[in-house]
Amino acid sequence: MSDKQTGLQGPRPEERPHPDGRRNAQGIRIDPKAESEHEPRRTVLSAIVEDEPGVLSRVAGLAARRQFNIESLTVGPTTVEGHSRITMVVEEPDPGIDQIEKQLAKLKPVISIGELDDDAIRAELVLLKVRGEDPDKVHAITEMYGGTTLDAGTDTITVQLTGDERKIDDAVDAFRRFGIIEIARTGQTALAHGAKKTVPGEEPGTSGEPTKPTTNTQ
Amino acid sequence: MSERTAATTDSDASSTDDEPKRTEVTSGATAVIRALENAGVETAFGVQGGAIMPIYDALYHSDIRHVTMAHEQGAAHAADAYGVVRGDPGVCLATSGPGATNLVTGIADANMDSDAMLALTGQVPSDMVGSDAFQETDTTGVTAPITKHNYFASSPDTVGDTVGEAFALAAEGRPGPTLVDLPKDTSLGETDREPGPARAPETSRARTDPDDAQVEAAARAIEQAEKPLLLFGGGVIKADATDVARKFATEHQIPVVTTMPGIGSMPEDDELCLSWAGMHGTGYANMAITHTDCLIAIGTRFDDRLTGGIDTFAPEAEVVHVDIDPAEISKNIHADYPVVGDAGTAIEKIDSEMEHSPDAREWREQCLTWKDEYPMDYAAPDDEPLKPQFVVEALDEATPDETIVTSGVGQHQMWAAQYWTFRDPRRWVSSHGLGTMGYGLPAAIGARLAADDDETVVCIDGDASFLMTIQELSVAVREDLDITIAILNNQYIGMVRQWQDAFFEGRHMAAGYEWCPQFDKLAEAFGARGWTVDSYEEVPDAIEEALAYDGPSVIDFHVDPSENVYPMVSSGAPNGKFALSEDQL
């Protein structure tokens, strides 16, 4: 613009010392020679929420605006009147999973939230409508995967399947050769294995004492 | 009008004789006002309208002072600034539809800066909600992402407690805005249920007492540091932890940088204070934050304007991060030593746990050397246009130490933060995270009403920023508010122009104002006082006269249009590579 002296005094950028260290995209210090980031992993989160209008859109909206990768989401009532359970399957690096838990914990309707262990009981339900030209084979596959035939007409057969993700995926692949006309999947829901609490907050008779465990980052 | 005046007089008389009178609860609307009174609300900012009329009618007999703003955005900013200065949530009111949507910028602004605020919005009757009625908007849907929580008030019996909860939640833990949407049938509905005390919901109680193991680990890390650096964020001020934080820094002789929202948490003339770091922070603050080996960050969210590129931010530092909000810990910068809890409590516990101070004498000397190497001195030749930095320093010199400074957003904001010496918290009132041009003037109105009568309020604005909310000047005149507005007029959206020079080869698209109003005459048209200043010798007298004038005053300083803000870190660049002139970008 002009030849006029502008700006401030001091050593130029190239004259200054600069440290060798680096951080990765998640803000974690790394050895520059071993550039690394946490790999995404799939896991299940479960939250107890107050059953009030808009809670599902608050949870889903938060995930959307913070760009969390949510694969499926289910919600339903619990044993405590007025409390619902939301189960989410997410795929994020560890820091992202930590963020999802902590960001959701901040929402007023969220009573408690936690990540399920690998041994959690997981299941989803699928309704699947296939072409009915080969009913005997369709029924055989249905029986093989422990499904139930809900409707059988001359043109279509509708079956119901339940199970974990792998079983459902295998079953869907098997039915594909008959020609799947329509499919509706609920997405996974889950509970902790055995006597373990899935998350605190669902205990008949204690609905007046919500808990929200502190998430200690380490 | 005379009846209104009489009512006001009666209210004034009764308030001097005994405690403020309480609104009798007969309807949802009166329950709302009663809830505000129970919460200790003294002032509210808003604009009247159809759906909010019942609330305003209930306010008619209340002792709560209402300030009618010129635009709902101004009401939100005024309430925001009121809360920043006062420490309790500010309150704003708007009607449904465009009233509520006009609040959105102000609410998002409060959300980004963790400013405590309660917004009350009118809504069409419940049975019309969802029918696209006149002036209907899904206010809770629109504001869900930008509030701590919002509520749809469905019953006159519960609306009072809902408002109380929303008020308490705004201030609880990490502060922020809350909103209660008030359908007209809820406001008009009959009830005699009196609201109880304002209480935050159980699910939102913040953990204030940090974990002992976390405290111990943090203390050990700080003890062993050779280049320790404290980073005071806005959370230090929000937590009223300034005294504790300063004592810690002084006791252990640890240098301090602040974030922009943290300005005032450490006196900027203290030897330990390196001023603020980040995109336009001081060179010495950015050098320190780049070379520290132990960054003790308190009440900050490590936003991009502070960190520059994450890969080069404090790249060799162990990070101790104290925050009331667990979600902020390791969100952007990994915390090697997280401490979740109230800032003041955490600092005191860490201090108690520490067995010795870090041995950082050489490091302190290095920081002082950087202060000498990268001074903020600027050239101000008499034969060239007025420098904006000079104006800021002249204003600072002419005003008391405890002056409150509000600003708009842009170059003038950076110069105000750089060249004003702040010594105390809740004196720098600005829009940081959202960066809202036009924040300055309505914020000055809110700050004026929150401040003690003998405190000075100065608004430093830019020409473009000032034009965005200039209508609020009518409010300052009507309410007879003594605020001094300094416009650093460079006839540009200056920060955009600076970037266009640096990164778009000087193509000034839509950044220049070929014509600006004569702000002094415009001020006089509003009923305020106005001055125009073109030269250095005119500066002191104009400032003195404006400050002496008991009412709103506007000084239009015609400053050098080509002046740039330095230091400057390019977006995503390392903090340590700040440019001191354009050829270094």
PDB file of C-alpha atoms in Angstrom, chain B residues 359-561:
ATOM      1  CA  ASP B 359      12.807 -23.312  39.887  1.00  0.00           C
ATOM      2  CA  ALA B 360      12.126 -20.898  37.061  1.00  0.00           C
ATOM      3  CA  ARG B 361      14.452 -17.944  37.535  1.00  0.00           C
ATOM      4  CA  GLU B 362      16.126 -18.325  34.127  1.00  0.00           C
ATOM      5  CA  TRP B 363      12.737 -18.744  32.502  1.00  0.00           C
ATOM      6  CA  ARG B 364      11.412 -15.561  34.115  1.00  0.00           C
ATOM      7  CA  GLU B 365      14.460 -13.688  32.841  1.00  0.00           C
ATOM      8  CA  GLN B 366      13.845 -15.074  29.358  1.00  0.00           C
ATOM      9  CA  CYS B 367      10.243 -13.867  29.489  1.00  0.00           C
ATOM     10  CA  LEU B 368      11.387 -10.394  30.494  1.00  0.00           C
ATOM     11  CA  THR B 369      13.903 -10.438  27.641  1.00  0.00           C
ATOM     12  CA  TRP B 370      11.112 -11.236  25.211  1.00  0.00           C
ATOM     13  CA  LYS B 371       9.170  -8.285  26.609  1.00  0.00           C
ATOM     14  CA  ASP B 372      12.106  -6.061  25.655  1.00  0.00           C
ATOM     15  CA  GLU B 373      12.589  -7.726  22.259  1.00  0.00           C
ATOM     16  CA  TYR B 374       8.968  -7.481  21.143  1.00  0.00           C
ATOM     17  CA  PRO B 375       7.649  -4.158  22.486  1.00  0.00           C
ATOM     18  CA  MET B 376       4.194  -2.972  21.520  1.00  0.00           C
ATOM     19  CA  ASP B 377       5.585   0.478  20.640  1.00  0.00           C
ATOM     20  CA  TYR B 378       4.210   2.036  17.475  1.00  0.00           C
ATOM     21  CA  ALA B 379       5.274   5.028  15.378  1.00  0.00           C
ATOM     22  CA  ALA B 380       3.028   8.080  15.507  1.00  0.00           C
ATOM     23  CA  PRO B 381       4.477  10.806  13.260  1.00  0.00           C
ATOM     24  CA  ASP B 382       2.757  14.175  13.582  1.00  0.00           C
ATOM     25  CA  ASP B 383       2.506  14.634   9.836  1.00  0.00           C
ATOM     26  CA  GLU B 384       0.560  11.415   9.296  1.00  0.00           C
ATOM     27  CA  PRO B 385      -3.059  10.496  10.065  1.00  0.00           C
ATOM     28  CA  LEU B 386      -4.054   9.801  13.641  1.00  0.00           C
ATOM     29  CA  LYS B 387      -3.003   6.407  14.929  1.00  0.00           C
ATOM     30  CA  PRO B 388      -5.766   4.379  16.594  1.00  0.00           C
ATOM     31  CA  GLN B 389      -3.341   3.056  19.217  1.00  0.00           C
ATOM     32  CA  PHE B 390      -2.688   6.629  20.312  1.00  0.00           C
ATOM     33  CA  VAL B 391      -6.406   7.213  20.790  1.00  0.00           C
ATOM     34  CA  VAL B 392      -6.792   4.116  22.953  1.00  0.00           C
ATOM     35  CA  GLU B 393      -3.843   5.108  25.115  1.00  0.00           C
ATOM     36  CA  ALA B 394      -5.165   8.657  25.439  1.00  0.00           C
ATOM     37  CA  LEU B 395      -8.545   7.346  26.582  1.00  0.00           C
ATOM     38  CA  ASP B 396      -6.874   5.004  29.049  1.00  0.00           C
ATOM     39  CA  GLU B 397      -4.775   7.885  30.401  1.00  0.00           C
ATOM     40  CA  ALA B 398      -7.813  10.153  30.786  1.00  0.00           C
ATOM     41  CA  THR B 399      -9.992   7.663  32.653  1.00  0.00           C
ATOM     42  CA  PRO B 400      -9.798   6.068  36.115  1.00  0.00           C
ATOM     43  CA  ASP B 401      -8.157   2.664  36.533  1.00  0.00           C
ATOM     44  CA  GLU B 402     -11.440   0.897  37.236  1.00  0.00           C
ATOM     45  CA  THR B 403     -13.101   2.099  34.022  1.00  0.00           C
ATOM     46  CA  ILE B 404     -15.265  -0.413  32.178  1.00  0.00           C
ATOM     47  CA  VAL B 405     -14.417  -0.771  28.482  1.00  0.00           C
ATOM     48  CA  THR B 406     -16.806  -2.324  25.985  1.00  0.00           C
ATOM     49  CA  SER B 407     -15.969  -2.822  22.339  1.00  0.00           C
ATOM     50  CA  GLY B 408     -17.362  -3.917  19.034  1.00  0.00           C
ATOM     51  CA  VAL B 409     -15.500  -6.428  16.903  1.00  0.00           C
ATOM     52  CA  GLY B 410     -12.637  -5.844  14.505  1.00  0.00           C
ATOM     53  CA  GLN B 411      -9.366  -3.939  14.428  1.00  0.00           C
ATOM     54  CA  HIS B 412     -10.558  -1.447  17.027  1.00  0.00           C
ATOM     55  CA  GLN B 413     -11.288  -4.336  19.399  1.00  0.00           C
ATOM     56  CA  MET B 414      -7.748  -5.628  19.042  1.00  0.00           C
ATOM     57  CA  TRP B 415      -6.238  -2.177  19.590  1.00  0.00           C
ATOM     58  CA  ALA B 416      -8.451  -1.624  22.620  1.00  0.00           C
ATOM     59  CA  ALA B 417      -7.352  -4.919  24.155  1.00  0.00           C
ATOM     60  CA  GLN B 418      -3.694  -4.328  23.253  1.00  0.00           C
ATOM     61  CA  TYR B 419      -3.199  -0.697  24.253  1.00  0.00           C
ATOM     62  CA  TRP B 420      -5.501  -0.303  27.228  1.00  0.00           C
ATOM     63  CA  THR B 421      -3.902  -1.472  30.473  1.00  0.00           C
ATOM     64  CA  PHE B 422      -6.388  -3.631  32.351  1.00  0.00           C
ATOM     65  CA  ARG B 423      -5.840  -4.288  36.030  1.00  0.00           C
ATOM     66  CA  ASP B 424      -9.095  -5.822  37.219  1.00  0.00           C
ATOM     67  CA  PRO B 425     -11.661  -8.417  36.154  1.00  0.00           C
ATOM     68  CA  ARG B 426     -15.084  -7.557  34.757  1.00  0.00           C
ATOM     69  CA  ARG B 427     -13.710  -4.342  33.228  1.00  0.00           C
ATOM     70  CA  TRP B 428     -13.090  -5.622  29.691  1.00  0.00           C
ATOM     71  CA  VAL B 429     -16.473  -6.438  28.147  1.00  0.00           C
ATOM     72  CA  SER B 430     -16.303  -7.686  24.587  1.00  0.00           C
ATOM     73  CA  SER B 431     -17.511 -10.330  22.160  1.00  0.00           C
ATOM     74  CA  HIS B 432     -14.806 -12.958  21.896  1.00  0.00           C
ATOM     75  CA  GLY B 433     -15.975 -16.343  20.614  1.00  0.00           C
ATOM     76  CA  LEU B 434     -18.804 -15.271  18.340  1.00  0.00           C
ATOM     77  CA  GLY B 435     -17.155 -11.996  17.327  1.00  0.00           C
ATOM     78  CA  THR B 436     -20.328  -9.947  16.977  1.00  0.00           C
ATOM     79  CA  MET B 437     -19.876  -6.590  15.283  1.00  0.00           C
ATOM     80  CA  GLY B 438     -22.205  -4.141  16.987  1.00  0.00           C
ATOM     81  CA  TYR B 439     -21.775  -5.617  20.465  1.00  0.00           C
ATOM     82  CA  GLY B 440     -20.099  -2.512  21.890  1.00  0.00           C
ATOM     83  CA  LEU B 441     -22.900   0.045  22.200  1.00  0.00           C
ATOM     84  CA  PRO B 442     -25.673  -2.125  23.679  1.00  0.00           C
ATOM     85  CA  ALA B 443     -23.043  -3.718  25.914  1.00  0.00           C
ATOM     86  CA  ALA B 444     -22.087  -0.261  27.180  1.00  0.00           C
ATOM     87  CA  ILE B 445     -25.741   0.308  28.059  1.00  0.00           C
ATOM     88  CA  GLY B 446     -25.886  -2.964  29.992  1.00  0.00           C
ATOM     89  CA  ALA B 447     -22.548  -2.268  31.661  1.00  0.00           C
ATOM     90  CA  ARG B 448     -23.655   1.242  32.627  1.00  0.00           C
ATOM     91  CA  LEU B 449     -26.707  -0.119  34.417  1.00  0.00           C
ATOM     92  CA  ALA B 450     -24.706  -2.864  36.121  1.00  0.00           C
ATOM     93  CA  ALA B 451     -21.914  -0.542  37.251  1.00  0.00           C
ATOM     94  CA  ASP B 452     -21.784   1.755  40.250  1.00  0.00           C
ATOM     95  CA  ASP B 453     -22.787   5.318  39.459  1.00  0.00           C
ATOM     96  CA  ASP B 454     -19.269   6.637  39.996  1.00  0.00           C
ATOM     97  CA  GLU B 455     -17.672   4.174  37.589  1.00  0.00           C
ATOM     98  CA  THR B 456     -16.810   5.283  34.058  1.00  0.00           C
ATOM     99  CA  VAL B 457     -18.022   3.353  31.022  1.00  0.00           C
ATOM    100  CA  VAL B 458     -16.234   3.727  27.687  1.00  0.00           C
ATOM    101  CA  CYS B 459     -17.235   2.039  24.439  1.00  0.00           C
ATOM    102  CA  ILE B 460     -14.488   1.690  21.830  1.00  0.00           C
ATOM    103  CA  ASP B 461     -16.073   0.892  18.504  1.00  0.00           C
ATOM    104  CA  GLY B 462     -15.359   0.840  14.791  1.00  0.00           C
ATOM    105  CA  ASP B 463     -17.368   2.725  12.203  1.00  0.00           C
ATOM    106  CA  ALA B 464     -18.828  -0.428  10.671  1.00  0.00           C
ATOM    107  CA  SER B 465     -19.442  -2.064  14.047  1.00  0.00           C
ATOM    108  CA  PHE B 466     -21.115   1.052  15.459  1.00  0.00           C
ATOM    109  CA  LEU B 467     -23.454   1.309  12.473  1.00  0.00           C
ATOM    110  CA  MET B 468     -24.799  -2.184  13.156  1.00  0.00           C
ATOM    111  CA  THR B 469     -26.454  -1.229  16.451  1.00  0.00           C
ATOM    112  CA  ILE B 470     -26.422   2.560  16.316  1.00  0.00           C
ATOM    113  CA  GLN B 471     -30.163   2.642  17.039  1.00  0.00           C
ATOM    114  CA  GLU B 472     -29.390   1.813  20.680  1.00  0.00           C
ATOM    115  CA  LEU B 473     -28.023   5.350  21.024  1.00  0.00           C
ATOM    116  CA  SER B 474     -31.653   6.430  21.302  1.00  0.00           C
ATOM    117  CA  VAL B 475     -31.918   4.245  24.401  1.00  0.00           C
ATOM    118  CA  ALA B 476     -28.787   5.736  25.968  1.00  0.00           C
ATOM    119  CA  VAL B 477     -30.248   9.208  25.440  1.00  0.00           C
ATOM    120  CA  ARG B 478     -33.730   8.313  26.660  1.00  0.00           C
ATOM    121  CA  GLU B 479     -32.332   6.652  29.803  1.00  0.00           C
ATOM    122  CA  ASP B 480     -29.787   9.473  30.270  1.00  0.00           C
ATOM    123  CA  LEU B 481     -26.847   7.077  30.486  1.00  0.00           C
ATOM    124  CA  ASP B 482     -23.403   8.586  30.911  1.00  0.00           C
ATOM    125  CA  ILE B 483     -21.273   6.586  28.468  1.00  0.00           C
ATOM    126  CA  THR B 484     -18.440   7.752  26.232  1.00  0.00           C
ATOM    127  CA  ILE B 485     -18.276   6.203  22.772  1.00  0.00           C
ATOM    128  CA  ALA B 486     -15.017   6.453  20.840  1.00  0.00           C
ATOM    129  CA  ILE B 487     -15.270   5.475  17.193  1.00  0.00           C
ATOM    130  CA  LEU B 488     -11.946   4.515  15.641  1.00  0.00           C
ATOM    131  CA  ASN B 489     -13.157   5.482  12.191  1.00  0.00           C
ATOM    132  CA  ASN B 490     -10.996   4.131   9.370  1.00  0.00           C
ATOM    133  CA  GLN B 491     -13.846   3.924   6.828  1.00  0.00           C
ATOM    134  CA  TYR B 492     -13.244   0.204   6.443  1.00  0.00           C
ATOM    135  CA  ILE B 493     -14.210  -3.073   7.932  1.00  0.00           C
ATOM    136  CA  GLY B 494     -10.582  -2.800   8.849  1.00  0.00           C
ATOM    137  CA  MET B 495      -9.760  -6.362   9.834  1.00  0.00           C
ATOM    138  CA  VAL B 496     -11.210  -7.607   6.561  1.00  0.00           C
ATOM    139  CA  ARG B 497      -9.209  -4.974   4.650  1.00  0.00           C
ATOM    140  CA  GLN B 498      -6.041  -6.081   6.435  1.00  0.00           C
ATOM    141  CA  TRP B 499      -6.644  -9.691   5.414  1.00  0.00           C
ATOM    142  CA  GLN B 500      -7.439  -8.652   1.848  1.00  0.00           C
ATOM    143  CA  ASP B 501      -4.104  -6.831   1.681  1.00  0.00           C
ATOM    144  CA  ALA B 502      -2.257  -9.843   3.080  1.00  0.00           C
ATOM    145  CA  PHE B 503      -4.034 -12.710   1.318  1.00  0.00           C
ATOM    146  CA  PHE B 504      -6.054 -11.267  -1.590  1.00  0.00           C
ATOM    147  CA  GLU B 505      -3.438  -8.989  -3.128  1.00  0.00           C
ATOM    148  CA  GLY B 506      -5.171  -5.841  -1.964  1.00  0.00           C
ATOM    149  CA  ARG B 507      -8.525  -6.418  -3.664  1.00  0.00           C
ATOM    150  CA  HIS B 508     -10.768  -4.514  -1.277  1.00  0.00           C
ATOM    151  CA  MET B 509     -14.082  -6.114  -2.115  1.00  0.00           C
ATOM    152  CA  ALA B 510     -16.948  -4.814   0.034  1.00  0.00           C
ATOM    153  CA  ALA B 511     -14.597  -3.819   2.865  1.00  0.00           C
ATOM    154  CA  GLY B 512     -14.346  -0.099   2.219  1.00  0.00           C
ATOM    155  CA  TYR B 513     -16.945   2.523   3.037  1.00  0.00           C
ATOM    156  CA  GLU B 514     -16.643   5.270   0.439  1.00  0.00           C
ATOM    157  CA  TRP B 515     -18.895   7.319   2.634  1.00  0.00           C
ATOM    158  CA  CYS B 516     -19.491   7.319   6.389  1.00  0.00           C
ATOM    159  CA  PRO B 517     -22.032   9.392   8.266  1.00  0.00           C
ATOM    160  CA  GLN B 518     -20.768  12.371  10.235  1.00  0.00           C
ATOM    161  CA  PHE B 519     -21.023  10.546  13.526  1.00  0.00           C
ATOM    162  CA  ASP B 520     -20.866  13.711  15.612  1.00  0.00           C
ATOM    163  CA  LYS B 521     -23.911  15.147  13.845  1.00  0.00           C
ATOM    164  CA  LEU B 522     -25.671  11.799  13.948  1.00  0.00           C
ATOM    165  CA  ALA B 523     -25.095  11.681  17.696  1.00  0.00           C
ATOM    166  CA  GLU B 524     -26.546  15.174  18.070  1.00  0.00           C
ATOM    167  CA  ALA B 525     -29.561  14.124  16.009  1.00  0.00           C
ATOM    168  CA  PHE B 526     -30.172  11.378  18.565  1.00  0.00           C
ATOM    169  CA  GLY B 527     -29.850  13.912  21.367  1.00  0.00           C
ATOM    170  CA  ALA B 528     -26.366  12.887  22.466  1.00  0.00           C
ATOM    171  CA  ARG B 529     -23.228  15.024  22.164  1.00  0.00           C
ATOM    172  CA  GLY B 530     -20.775  14.575  19.323  1.00  0.00           C
ATOM    173  CA  TRP B 531     -17.179  15.472  18.500  1.00  0.00           C
ATOM    174  CA  THR B 532     -14.974  14.943  15.452  1.00  0.00           C
ATOM    175  CA  VAL B 533     -11.219  14.557  15.813  1.00  0.00           C
ATOM    176  CA  ASP B 534      -8.755  14.644  12.914  1.00  0.00           C
ATOM    177  CA  SER B 535      -5.412  15.457  14.493  1.00  0.00           C
ATOM    178  CA  TYR B 536      -3.263  14.523  17.448  1.00  0.00           C
ATOM    179  CA  GLU B 537      -3.597  17.908  19.136  1.00  0.00           C
ATOM    180  CA  GLU B 538      -7.392  17.665  19.192  1.00  0.00           C
ATOM    181  CA  VAL B 539      -7.430  14.327  20.998  1.00  0.00           C
ATOM    182  CA  PRO B 540      -6.969  15.298  24.684  1.00  0.00           C
ATOM    183  CA  ASP B 541      -9.506  18.125  24.723  1.00  0.00           C
ATOM    184  CA  ALA B 542     -12.191  16.128  22.935  1.00  0.00           C
ATOM    185  CA  ILE B 543     -11.756  13.233  25.349  1.00  0.00           C
ATOM    186  CA  GLU B 544     -11.840  15.519  28.370  1.00  0.00           C
ATOM    187  CA  GLU B 545     -15.002  17.263  27.186  1.00  0.00           C
ATOM    188  CA  ALA B 546     -16.737  14.001  26.310  1.00  0.00           C
ATOM    189  CA  LEU B 547     -15.936  12.463  29.676  1.00  0.00           C
ATOM    190  CA  ALA B 548     -17.126  15.604  31.452  1.00  0.00           C
ATOM    191  CA  TYR B 549     -20.451  15.579  29.613  1.00  0.00           C
ATOM    192  CA  ASP B 550     -23.066  13.919  31.801  1.00  0.00           C
ATOM    193  CA  GLY B 551     -24.806  11.770  29.209  1.00  0.00           C
ATOM    194  CA  PRO B 552     -23.973   9.756  26.123  1.00  0.00           C
ATOM    195  CA  SER B 553     -21.181  11.257  24.049  1.00  0.00           C
ATOM    196  CA  VAL B 554     -19.718  10.164  20.724  1.00  0.00           C
ATOM    197  CA  ILE B 555     -16.216  11.043  19.503  1.00  0.00           C
ATOM    198  CA  ASP B 556     -15.533  10.296  15.859  1.00  0.00           C
ATOM    199  CA  PHE B 557     -11.757   9.770  15.628  1.00  0.00           C
ATOM    200  CA  HIS B 558     -10.635   9.784  11.999  1.00  0.00           C
ATOM    201  CA  VAL B 559      -7.741   7.347  12.149  1.00  0.00           C
ATOM    202  CA  ASP B 560      -5.243   6.070   9.619  1.00  0.00           C
ATOM    203  CA  PRO B 561      -7.185   3.828   7.191  1.00  0.00           C
TER     204      PRO B 561
END
